[in-house]
Amino acid sequence: KNQVEQSPQSLIILEGKNCTLQCNYTVSPFSNLRWYKQDTGRGPVSLTIMTFSENTKSNGRYTATLDADTKQSSLHITASQLSDSASYICVVSEPGGSYIPTFGRGTSLIVHP
Amino acid sequence: DTEVTQTPKHLVMGMTNKKSLKCEQHMGHRAMYWYKQKAKKPPELMFVYSYEKLSINESVPSRFSPECPNSSLLNLHLHALQPEDSALYLCASSATAAYEQYFGPGTRLTVT
């Protein structure tokens, strides 16, 4: 069964600090991996999307890395802001037309002033 | 326009009511999705439409009935729901299946 495991489950940091979220997956074959940010009660917003041939992708203060050999990804947030408080979800997809993505349970990030 | 819109934002309905959730996108995407999300849980895929045809139904109860009138619109018809169906219902679209999904803001549904 395809699985996506995220860690930590929750994280509290001070404003201005950096943090790194982890995502390990067993999805195989692998098409792409996406990181989403979801504010409470709102729809997820895409941060990055990477295929198996990409090692890193940046979007402003967010940088995602991917190691397709070890099936690990990380999301690094630089100089955190209060608005970064949200749930961060890792989603992994298989190739092919019958598309069923596998969602991680998310990491809940709280940024304190 | 890179937006997926959903209406209504909030919906409260009784167990005998019939209501519909609506989703719209104008990005030319040919795949559209319905997800159900409970608090502090990841979204659960319910239905996938590809080129206006239902391609995936994740064993969803028949009290949920999807409809895709055209390539821009996706509806979810609700009938005889249960209180445990209360959740955030998310619509998403992508260029085709397996491409990046764009999510709408969701409809917060409460069944009383």
mmCIF file of C-alpha atoms in Angstrom:
data_model
loop_
_atom_site.group_PDB
_atom_site.id
_atom_site.type_symbol
_atom_site.label_atom_id
_atom_site.label_comp_id
_atom_site.label_asym_id
_atom_site.label_seq_id
_atom_site.Cartn_x
_atom_site.Cartn_y
_atom_site.Cartn_z
ATOM 1 C CA LYS A 1 0.000 0.000 0.000
ATOM 2 C CA ASN A 2 1.325 3.444 -0.929
ATOM 3 C CA GLN A 3 2.169 5.554 2.084
ATOM 4 C CA VAL A 4 3.386 9.078 2.731
ATOM 5 C CA GLU A 5 4.750 9.749 6.208
ATOM 6 C CA GLN A 6 5.408 13.267 7.438
ATOM 7 C CA SER A 7 7.365 14.449 10.428
ATOM 8 C CA PRO A 8 7.166 16.088 12.792
ATOM 9 C CA GLN A 9 3.416 15.944 13.351
ATOM 10 C CA SER A 10 3.548 19.456 14.806
ATOM 11 C CA LEU A 11 6.179 22.117 15.243
ATOM 12 C CA ILE A 12 6.368 25.397 17.129
ATOM 13 C CA ILE A 13 9.045 27.933 16.233
ATOM 14 C CA LEU A 14 9.775 31.591 16.865
ATOM 15 C CA GLU A 15 9.287 34.183 14.175
ATOM 16 C CA GLY A 16 12.405 34.666 12.091
ATOM 17 C CA LYS A 17 13.731 31.153 12.663
ATOM 18 C CA ASN A 18 14.216 28.503 9.984
ATOM 19 C CA CYS A 19 12.655 25.052 10.022
ATOM 20 C CA THR A 20 12.631 21.846 7.994
ATOM 21 C CA LEU A 21 9.736 19.474 7.479
ATOM 22 C CA GLN A 22 10.217 15.889 6.356
ATOM 23 C CA CYS A 23 8.299 13.593 4.007
ATOM 24 C CA ASN A 24 9.068 9.909 3.394
ATOM 25 C CA TYR A 25 7.091 7.925 0.861
ATOM 26 C CA THR A 26 6.717 4.399 -0.457
ATOM 27 C CA VAL A 27 4.792 5.315 -3.621
ATOM 28 C CA SER A 28 6.234 3.428 -6.570
ATOM 29 C CA PRO A 29 6.409 4.048 -9.430
ATOM 30 C CA PHE A 30 6.714 7.740 -8.765
ATOM 31 C CA SER A 31 5.526 10.619 -10.933
ATOM 32 C CA ASN A 32 5.736 13.766 -8.855
ATOM 33 C CA LEU A 33 5.811 15.094 -5.311
ATOM 34 C CA ARG A 34 4.073 18.244 -4.209
ATOM 35 C CA TRP A 35 4.085 20.339 -1.071
ATOM 36 C CA TYR A 36 0.940 22.231 -0.165
ATOM 37 C CA LYS A 37 0.247 24.833 2.514
ATOM 38 C CA GLN A 38 -3.203 24.727 4.052
ATOM 39 C CA ASP A 39 -4.580 27.374 6.358
ATOM 40 C CA THR A 40 -7.266 26.197 8.776
ATOM 41 C CA GLY A 41 -10.620 25.835 7.022
ATOM 42 C CA ARG A 42 -9.198 26.749 3.627
ATOM 43 C CA GLY A 43 -8.170 24.808 0.545
ATOM 44 C CA PRO A 44 -4.524 23.710 0.103
ATOM 45 C CA VAL A 45 -2.269 26.026 -1.888
ATOM 46 C CA SER A 46 0.553 24.536 -3.934
ATOM 47 C CA LEU A 47 4.084 25.536 -2.897
ATOM 48 C CA THR A 48 6.251 23.309 -5.086
ATOM 49 C CA ILE A 49 5.981 20.376 -7.456
ATOM 50 C CA MET A 50 8.927 18.147 -8.356
ATOM 51 C CA THR A 51 9.360 15.224 -10.725
ATOM 52 C CA PHE A 52 11.777 12.370 -10.064
ATOM 53 C CA SER A 53 14.546 14.120 -12.015
ATOM 54 C CA GLU A 54 14.476 17.281 -9.883
ATOM 55 C CA ASN A 55 16.484 17.592 -6.667
ATOM 56 C CA THR A 56 15.411 20.997 -5.460
ATOM 57 C CA LYS A 57 12.742 23.601 -6.141
ATOM 58 C CA SER A 58 12.330 26.997 -4.522
ATOM 59 C CA ASN A 59 9.340 29.267 -4.113
ATOM 60 C CA GLY A 60 10.341 32.399 -2.227
ATOM 61 C CA ARG A 61 11.249 31.427 1.346
ATOM 62 C CA TYR A 62 10.190 27.814 0.697
ATOM 63 C CA THR A 63 12.737 25.320 -0.669
ATOM 64 C CA ALA A 64 11.838 21.697 -1.318
ATOM 65 C CA THR A 65 14.379 18.939 -1.865
ATOM 66 C CA LEU A 66 13.844 15.464 -3.244
ATOM 67 C CA ASP A 67 15.936 12.298 -3.078
ATOM 68 C CA ALA A 68 14.131 9.810 -5.303
ATOM 69 C CA ASP A 69 16.604 7.054 -4.409
ATOM 70 C CA THR A 70 15.827 7.165 -0.689
ATOM 71 C CA LYS A 71 12.239 8.314 -1.297
ATOM 72 C CA GLN A 72 12.623 11.344 0.937
ATOM 73 C CA SER A 73 11.682 14.973 0.564
ATOM 74 C CA SER A 74 12.050 17.979 2.797
ATOM 75 C CA LEU A 75 10.542 21.442 2.888
ATOM 76 C CA HIS A 76 12.763 24.165 4.315
ATOM 77 C CA ILE A 77 11.214 27.437 5.427
ATOM 78 C CA THR A 78 13.596 30.351 5.815
ATOM 79 C CA ALA A 79 13.068 33.353 8.098
ATOM 80 C CA SER A 80 9.639 32.224 9.233
ATOM 81 C CA GLN A 81 6.749 34.674 9.468
ATOM 82 C CA LEU A 82 3.559 34.549 11.521
ATOM 83 C CA SER A 83 1.645 33.915 8.288
ATOM 84 C CA ASP A 84 3.558 30.649 7.834
ATOM 85 C CA SER A 85 1.426 29.132 10.605
ATOM 86 C CA ALA A 86 -0.503 26.423 8.751
ATOM 87 C CA SER A 87 -0.559 22.740 7.915
ATOM 88 C CA TYR A 88 1.992 21.587 5.337
ATOM 89 C CA ILE A 89 0.973 18.561 3.316
ATOM 90 C CA CYS A 90 3.171 16.317 1.177
ATOM 91 C CA VAL A 91 1.402 14.639 -1.763
ATOM 92 C CA VAL A 92 2.942 11.927 -3.944
ATOM 93 C CA SER A 93 1.522 10.735 -7.259
ATOM 94 C CA GLU A 94 1.958 7.715 -9.480
ATOM 95 C CA PRO A 95 2.237 8.103 -13.230
ATOM 96 C CA GLY A 96 -0.556 7.134 -15.539
ATOM 97 C CA GLY A 97 -4.066 8.197 -16.341
ATOM 98 C CA SER A 98 -5.807 6.664 -13.326
ATOM 99 C CA TYR A 99 -4.636 9.329 -10.979
ATOM 100 C CA ILE A 100 -5.010 8.779 -7.241
ATOM 101 C CA PRO A 101 -2.640 10.911 -5.196
ATOM 102 C CA THR A 102 -1.417 9.800 -1.795
ATOM 103 C CA PHE A 103 -1.584 12.491 0.875
ATOM 104 C CA GLY A 104 0.542 12.700 3.971
ATOM 105 C CA ARG A 105 -1.169 13.604 7.246
ATOM 106 C CA GLY A 106 0.572 16.967 7.283
ATOM 107 C CA THR A 107 2.799 18.885 9.677
ATOM 108 C CA SER A 108 1.113 21.562 11.734
ATOM 109 C CA LEU A 109 3.436 24.563 12.022
ATOM 110 C CA ILE A 110 2.881 27.335 14.542
ATOM 111 C CA VAL A 111 5.045 30.443 14.381
ATOM 112 C CA HIS A 112 5.100 32.515 17.564
ATOM 113 C CA PRO A 113 6.109 36.195 17.725
ATOM 114 C CA ASP B 1 -7.291 33.162 -14.112
ATOM 115 C CA THR B 2 -5.740 30.491 -11.865
ATOM 116 C CA GLU B 3 -8.635 30.228 -9.468
ATOM 117 C CA VAL B 4 -11.007 27.454 -8.510
ATOM 118 C CA THR B 5 -14.198 28.815 -6.987
ATOM 119 C CA GLN B 6 -16.634 26.967 -4.763
ATOM 120 C CA THR B 7 -20.098 27.876 -3.576
ATOM 121 C CA PRO B 8 -21.465 28.107 -1.002
ATOM 122 C CA LYS B 9 -18.703 28.795 1.524
ATOM 123 C CA HIS B 10 -20.805 27.394 4.348
ATOM 124 C CA LEU B 11 -23.825 25.087 4.288
ATOM 125 C CA VAL B 12 -25.983 23.792 7.104
ATOM 126 C CA MET B 13 -28.509 21.120 6.157
ATOM 127 C CA GLY B 14 -30.793 18.658 7.821
ATOM 128 C CA MET B 15 -30.636 14.941 7.201
ATOM 129 C CA THR B 16 -33.711 15.044 4.956
ATOM 130 C CA ASN B 17 -32.591 17.983 2.831
ATOM 131 C CA LYS B 18 -31.307 17.969 -0.739
ATOM 132 C CA LYS B 19 -28.546 20.440 -1.540
ATOM 133 C CA SER B 20 -25.754 20.882 -4.067
ATOM 134 C CA LEU B 21 -22.174 22.083 -3.892
ATOM 135 C CA LYS B 22 -20.760 23.873 -6.920
ATOM 136 C CA CYS B 23 -17.236 24.199 -8.263
ATOM 137 C CA GLU B 24 -16.003 26.210 -11.235
ATOM 138 C CA GLN B 25 -12.665 26.750 -12.978
ATOM 139 C CA HIS B 26 -11.720 28.634 -16.125
ATOM 140 C CA MET B 27 -8.155 27.401 -16.563
ATOM 141 C CA GLY B 28 -9.050 24.946 -19.313
ATOM 142 C CA HIS B 29 -8.339 22.043 -16.986
ATOM 143 C CA ARG B 30 -9.811 18.710 -18.045
ATOM 144 C CA ALA B 31 -9.587 16.880 -14.711
ATOM 145 C CA MET B 32 -11.675 17.843 -11.692
ATOM 146 C CA TYR B 33 -11.864 16.313 -8.246
ATOM 147 C CA TRP B 34 -13.972 16.221 -5.097
ATOM 148 C CA TYR B 35 -12.306 15.678 -1.725
ATOM 149 C CA LYS B 36 -13.690 15.381 1.788
ATOM 150 C CA GLN B 37 -11.578 16.640 4.668
ATOM 151 C CA LYS B 38 -12.249 16.145 8.365
ATOM 152 C CA ALA B 39 -10.539 18.309 10.977
ATOM 153 C CA LYS B 40 -6.810 17.676 11.390
ATOM 154 C CA LYS B 41 -6.860 14.987 8.678
ATOM 155 C CA PRO B 42 -5.599 15.061 5.079
ATOM 156 C CA PRO B 43 -8.111 15.377 2.236
ATOM 157 C CA GLU B 44 -9.731 12.098 1.139
ATOM 158 C CA LEU B 45 -10.381 11.673 -2.562
ATOM 159 C CA MET B 46 -14.045 11.070 -3.403
ATOM 160 C CA PHE B 47 -14.445 11.438 -7.173
ATOM 161 C CA VAL B 48 -12.336 12.215 -10.232
ATOM 162 C CA TYR B 49 -13.712 13.473 -13.528
ATOM 163 C CA SER B 50 -11.469 13.329 -16.578
ATOM 164 C CA TYR B 51 -12.727 14.970 -19.777
ATOM 165 C CA GLU B 52 -16.182 15.258 -18.196
ATOM 166 C CA LYS B 53 -16.393 11.536 -17.521
ATOM 167 C CA LEU B 54 -16.338 9.978 -14.068
ATOM 168 C CA SER B 55 -13.092 8.040 -13.930
ATOM 169 C CA ILE B 56 -12.711 7.345 -10.224
ATOM 170 C CA ASN B 57 -15.302 6.789 -7.498
ATOM 171 C CA GLU B 58 -13.608 5.956 -4.233
ATOM 172 C CA SER B 59 -16.441 3.831 -2.843
ATOM 173 C CA VAL B 60 -18.410 6.890 -1.842
ATOM 174 C CA PRO B 61 -21.972 6.336 -0.492
ATOM 175 C CA SER B 62 -24.757 6.988 -2.993
ATOM 176 C CA ARG B 63 -26.051 9.894 -0.907
ATOM 177 C CA PHE B 64 -23.235 11.817 -2.636
ATOM 178 C CA SER B 65 -23.859 12.200 -6.371
ATOM 179 C CA PRO B 66 -21.329 14.014 -8.571
ATOM 180 C CA GLU B 67 -22.133 15.715 -11.851
ATOM 181 C CA CYS B 68 -19.905 17.364 -14.453
ATOM 182 C CA PRO B 69 -22.168 19.407 -16.787
ATOM 183 C CA ASN B 70 -19.215 20.743 -18.783
ATOM 184 C CA SER B 71 -15.451 21.070 -18.616
ATOM 185 C CA SER B 72 -15.614 24.104 -16.309
ATOM 186 C CA LEU B 73 -18.233 23.002 -13.816
ATOM 187 C CA LEU B 74 -18.432 20.287 -11.198
ATOM 188 C CA ASN B 75 -21.346 19.709 -8.858
ATOM 189 C CA LEU B 76 -21.818 17.490 -5.836
ATOM 190 C CA HIS B 77 -25.449 16.677 -5.081
ATOM 191 C CA LEU B 78 -26.227 15.816 -1.480
ATOM 192 C CA HIS B 79 -29.241 13.888 -0.224
ATOM 193 C CA ALA B 80 -30.107 12.225 3.083
ATOM 194 C CA LEU B 81 -26.724 12.972 4.617
ATOM 195 C CA GLN B 82 -25.640 11.871 8.066
ATOM 196 C CA PRO B 83 -24.066 14.031 10.800
ATOM 197 C CA GLU B 84 -20.738 12.238 10.216
ATOM 198 C CA ASP B 85 -20.728 13.700 6.701
ATOM 199 C CA SER B 86 -20.035 17.106 8.224
ATOM 200 C CA ALA B 87 -16.649 18.184 6.859
ATOM 201 C CA LEU B 88 -14.811 20.571 4.551
ATOM 202 C CA TYR B 89 -15.508 19.612 0.932
ATOM 203 C CA LEU B 90 -12.753 20.603 -1.446
ATOM 204 C CA CYS B 91 -12.856 20.827 -5.200
ATOM 205 C CA ALA B 92 -9.658 20.711 -7.259
ATOM 206 C CA SER B 93 -8.719 20.794 -10.915
ATOM 207 C CA SER B 94 -5.646 19.970 -12.968
ATOM 208 C CA ALA B 95 -4.659 20.245 -16.622
ATOM 209 C CA THR B 96 -5.099 16.490 -16.933
ATOM 210 C CA ALA B 97 -4.840 13.673 -14.424
ATOM 211 C CA ALA B 98 -1.450 13.494 -12.645
ATOM 212 C CA TYR B 99 -0.662 17.180 -13.143
ATOM 213 C CA GLU B 100 -0.519 19.738 -10.343
ATOM 214 C CA GLN B 101 -3.896 20.214 -8.685
ATOM 215 C CA TYR B 102 -5.336 23.600 -7.873
ATOM 216 C CA PHE B 103 -7.717 23.581 -4.924
ATOM 217 C CA GLY B 104 -10.732 25.738 -4.258
ATOM 218 C CA PRO B 105 -11.355 27.349 -0.853
ATOM 219 C CA GLY B 106 -13.784 24.620 0.153
ATOM 220 C CA THR B 107 -17.357 24.406 1.404
ATOM 221 C CA ARG B 108 -17.799 23.889 5.132
ATOM 222 C CA LEU B 109 -20.761 21.503 5.441
ATOM 223 C CA THR B 110 -22.616 20.874 8.678
ATOM 224 C CA VAL B 111 -25.317 18.194 8.804
ATOM 225 C CA THR B 112 -27.731 18.537 11.696
#
